[in-house]
C-alpha positions in Angstrom: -9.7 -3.3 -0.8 -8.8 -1.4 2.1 -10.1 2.7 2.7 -9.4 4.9 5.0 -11.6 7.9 5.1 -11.4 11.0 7.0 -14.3 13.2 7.4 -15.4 15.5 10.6 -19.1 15.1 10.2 -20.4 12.1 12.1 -23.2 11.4 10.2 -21.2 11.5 6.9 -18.1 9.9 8.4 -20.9 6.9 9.3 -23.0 6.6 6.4 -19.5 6.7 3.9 -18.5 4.0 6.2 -21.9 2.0 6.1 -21.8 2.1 2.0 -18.6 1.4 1.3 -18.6 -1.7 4.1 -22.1 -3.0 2.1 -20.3 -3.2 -1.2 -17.4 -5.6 0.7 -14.7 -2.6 1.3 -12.8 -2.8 4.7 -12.7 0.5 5.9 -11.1 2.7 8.4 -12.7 5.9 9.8 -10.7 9.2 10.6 -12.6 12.0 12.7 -9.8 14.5 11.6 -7.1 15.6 9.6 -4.6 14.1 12.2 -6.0 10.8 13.0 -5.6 10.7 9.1 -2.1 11.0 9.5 -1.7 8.3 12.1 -3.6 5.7 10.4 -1.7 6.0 7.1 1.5 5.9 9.0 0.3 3.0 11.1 -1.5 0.7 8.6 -0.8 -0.2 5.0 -4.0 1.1 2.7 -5.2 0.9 -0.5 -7.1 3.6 -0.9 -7.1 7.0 1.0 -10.3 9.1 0.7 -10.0 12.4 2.9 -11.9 15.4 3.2 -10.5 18.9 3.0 -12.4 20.6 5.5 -11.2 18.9 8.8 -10.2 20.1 12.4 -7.0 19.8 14.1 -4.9 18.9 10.5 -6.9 20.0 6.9 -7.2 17.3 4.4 -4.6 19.0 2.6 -2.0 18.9 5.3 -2.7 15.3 6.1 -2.5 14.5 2.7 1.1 16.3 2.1 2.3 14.8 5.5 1.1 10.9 4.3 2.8 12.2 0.8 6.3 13.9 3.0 6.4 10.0 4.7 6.9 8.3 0.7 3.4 7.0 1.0 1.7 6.6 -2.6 -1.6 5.3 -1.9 -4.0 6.5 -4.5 -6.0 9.8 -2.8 -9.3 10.9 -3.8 -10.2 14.6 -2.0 -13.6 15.5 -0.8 -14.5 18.9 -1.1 -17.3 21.8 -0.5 -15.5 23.7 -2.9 -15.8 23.9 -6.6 -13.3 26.4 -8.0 -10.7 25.5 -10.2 -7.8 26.8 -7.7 -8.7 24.7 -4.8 -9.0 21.6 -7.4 -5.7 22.7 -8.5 -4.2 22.5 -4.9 -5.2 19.6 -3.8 -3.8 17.8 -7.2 -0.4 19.7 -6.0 -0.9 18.3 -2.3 -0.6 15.1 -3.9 -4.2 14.4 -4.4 -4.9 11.8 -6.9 -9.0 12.3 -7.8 -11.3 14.4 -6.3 -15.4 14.5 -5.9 -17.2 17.8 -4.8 -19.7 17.8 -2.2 -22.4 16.7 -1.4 -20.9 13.7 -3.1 -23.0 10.8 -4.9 -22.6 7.6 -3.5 -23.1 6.1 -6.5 -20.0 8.4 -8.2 -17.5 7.4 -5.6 -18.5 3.7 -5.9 -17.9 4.0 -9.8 -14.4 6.1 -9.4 -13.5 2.6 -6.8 -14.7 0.0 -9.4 -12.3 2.0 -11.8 -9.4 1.9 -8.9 -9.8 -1.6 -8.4 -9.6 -2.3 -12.5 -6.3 -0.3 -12.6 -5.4 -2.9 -9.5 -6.1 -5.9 -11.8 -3.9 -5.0 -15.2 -1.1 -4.4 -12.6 -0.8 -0.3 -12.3 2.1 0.1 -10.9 5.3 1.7 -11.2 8.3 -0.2 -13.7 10.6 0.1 -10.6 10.4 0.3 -6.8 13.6 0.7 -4.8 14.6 0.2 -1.2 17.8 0.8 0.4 20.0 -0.8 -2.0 17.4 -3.4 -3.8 15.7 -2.2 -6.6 13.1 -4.4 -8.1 12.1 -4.1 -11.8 8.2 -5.4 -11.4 7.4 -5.9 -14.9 10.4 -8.3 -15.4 10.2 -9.7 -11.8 13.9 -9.4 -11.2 15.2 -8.4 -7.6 19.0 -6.4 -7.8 21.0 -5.5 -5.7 25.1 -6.5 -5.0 23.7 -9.3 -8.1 20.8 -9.7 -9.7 17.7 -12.4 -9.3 14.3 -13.9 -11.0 11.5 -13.7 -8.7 8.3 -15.9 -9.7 4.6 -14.1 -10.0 4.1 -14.3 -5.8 7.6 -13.1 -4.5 7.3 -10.5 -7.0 3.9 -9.1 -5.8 4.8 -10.1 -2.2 8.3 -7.9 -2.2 6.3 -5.0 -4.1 3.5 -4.9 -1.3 6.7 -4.7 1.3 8.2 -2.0 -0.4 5.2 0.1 -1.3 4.7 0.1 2.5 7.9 -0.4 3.9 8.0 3.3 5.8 7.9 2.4 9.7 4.6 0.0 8.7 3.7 -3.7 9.7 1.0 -5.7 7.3 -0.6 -8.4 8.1 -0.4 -11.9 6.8 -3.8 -11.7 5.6 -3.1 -8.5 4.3 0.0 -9.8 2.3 -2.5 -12.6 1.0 -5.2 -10.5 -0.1 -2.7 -8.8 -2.5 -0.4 -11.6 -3.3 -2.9 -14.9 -3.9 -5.7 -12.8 -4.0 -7.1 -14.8 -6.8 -5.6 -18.2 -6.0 -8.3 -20.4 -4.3 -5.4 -23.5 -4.2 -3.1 -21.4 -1.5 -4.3 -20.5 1.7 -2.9 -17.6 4.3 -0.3 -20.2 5.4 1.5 -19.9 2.3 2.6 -16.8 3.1 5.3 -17.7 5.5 6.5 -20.1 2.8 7.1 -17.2 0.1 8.2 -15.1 3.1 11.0 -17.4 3.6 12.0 -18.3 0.2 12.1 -14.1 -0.4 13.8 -13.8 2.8 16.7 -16.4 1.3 17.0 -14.4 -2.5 17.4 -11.2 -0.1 20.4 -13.2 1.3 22.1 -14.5 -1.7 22.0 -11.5 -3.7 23.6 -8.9 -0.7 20.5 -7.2 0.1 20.8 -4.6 2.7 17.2 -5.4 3.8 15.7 -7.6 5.9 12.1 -8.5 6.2 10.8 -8.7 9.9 8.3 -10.9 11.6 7.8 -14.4 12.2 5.2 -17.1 11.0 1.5 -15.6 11.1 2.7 -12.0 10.8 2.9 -9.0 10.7 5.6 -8.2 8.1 7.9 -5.3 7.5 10.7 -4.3 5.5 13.8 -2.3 7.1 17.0 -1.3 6.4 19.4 -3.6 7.8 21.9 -2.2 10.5 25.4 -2.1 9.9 26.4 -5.6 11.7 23.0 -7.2 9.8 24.6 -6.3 6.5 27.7 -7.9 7.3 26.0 -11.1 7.7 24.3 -11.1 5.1 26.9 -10.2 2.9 29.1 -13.2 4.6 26.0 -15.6 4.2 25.8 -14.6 0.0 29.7 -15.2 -0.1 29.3 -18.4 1.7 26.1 -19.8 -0.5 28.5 -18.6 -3.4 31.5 -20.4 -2.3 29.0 -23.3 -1.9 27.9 -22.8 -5.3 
């Protein structure tokens, strides 16, 4: 899983860091609010964990910038203060969890265990749209101009695009963490293969998407410009005529 945590005290900043990075988490470190925003917008994360109290941009304003950008990576607030109000705002920021200072390490790495277990039995949204795809997840079907079946790894593939499609690049290891994450008979490589077969369903059902990157990564998902989605609509018509 991969963190990002913001917090303006050195020491803390580190020793969050050193503890999470122990139990196996990758982890990103933010000195401020700002930096915060940057490294959401930049990189695609699992996990954001930001203190309130921060120079430059507050926890809070990060955290309703990241949420203003249509990133929903789960948020967990850190905070010196214990009354319900400030609780109350942060929820409305977009805040997800919170844990009041001085934390205990051993809390946070229970409320991450829990995280990770709502990973596993799939908590996600029914539907995730983009542009003009929308792509039911339970039933792992792909619409757009026409309708297709995706199997397990498109589906979890074009789910991880969408989920962090605004102005972001993931890695191909990223991508394979989250989509064969628990399949020891695929390697990385196999990503380019389920990058192209999604790339072709894209095609043949008049998505007005494309993914971008070549073999090895990184990966993105953008709307397709005006001439783009003439070609792909002339490519669907042609496998259809072929058909």
């Amino acid at each position: 899983m991969k963190i990002l945590i913001a917090e303006d005290e050195p020491a803390l900043r580190r020793a969050y860091q050193v503890a999470l990075e122990r139990q196996g988490y990758e982890v990103t470190a933010a000195a401020n609010g700002q930096e915060a925003v940057d490294q959401a917008s930049a990189h695609a994360f699992d996990l954001l964990i930001l203190d309130i109290m921060m120079p430059v941009k507050t926890g809070l304003e990060a955290l309703r910038e990241i949420r203003e950008s249509g990133n929903k990576t789960y948020a967990i607030m850190l905070t010196a203060m214990a009354e319900v109000d400030d609780r109350v705002t942060g929820l409305d920021a977009g805040a997800d969890d919170y844990l009041t200072k001085p934390i205990s390490l051993k809390e946070l790495m229970a409320r991450l265990r829990s995280i990770e277990r709502r990973f596993e039995t799939n908590f996600t949204q029914k539907e995730l749209s983009f542009a003009n795809i929308t792509l039911n997840v339970r039933e792992q079907e792909i619409i757009a101009h026409s309708s297709m079946r995706l199997n397990a790894n498109e589906s979890k593939l074009l789910e991880y695009l969408i989920l962090n499609a605004q102005d972001k690049t993931v890695t191909q290891e990223d991508v394979y963490a989250h989509t064969f994450e628990r399949n020891e008979e695929k390697d990385a490589g196999y990503v380019w293969i389920y990058i192209s077969y999604l790339k072709h369903k894209l095609r043949a059902i008049g998505a007005q998407v494309r993914i971008t990157g070549e073999e090895g990564g990184p990966y993105g998902l953008e709307v397709a410009t005006a001439d783009a989605s003439a070609v792909t609509q002339g490519a669907a018509s042609e496998e259809g005529a072929a058909a």
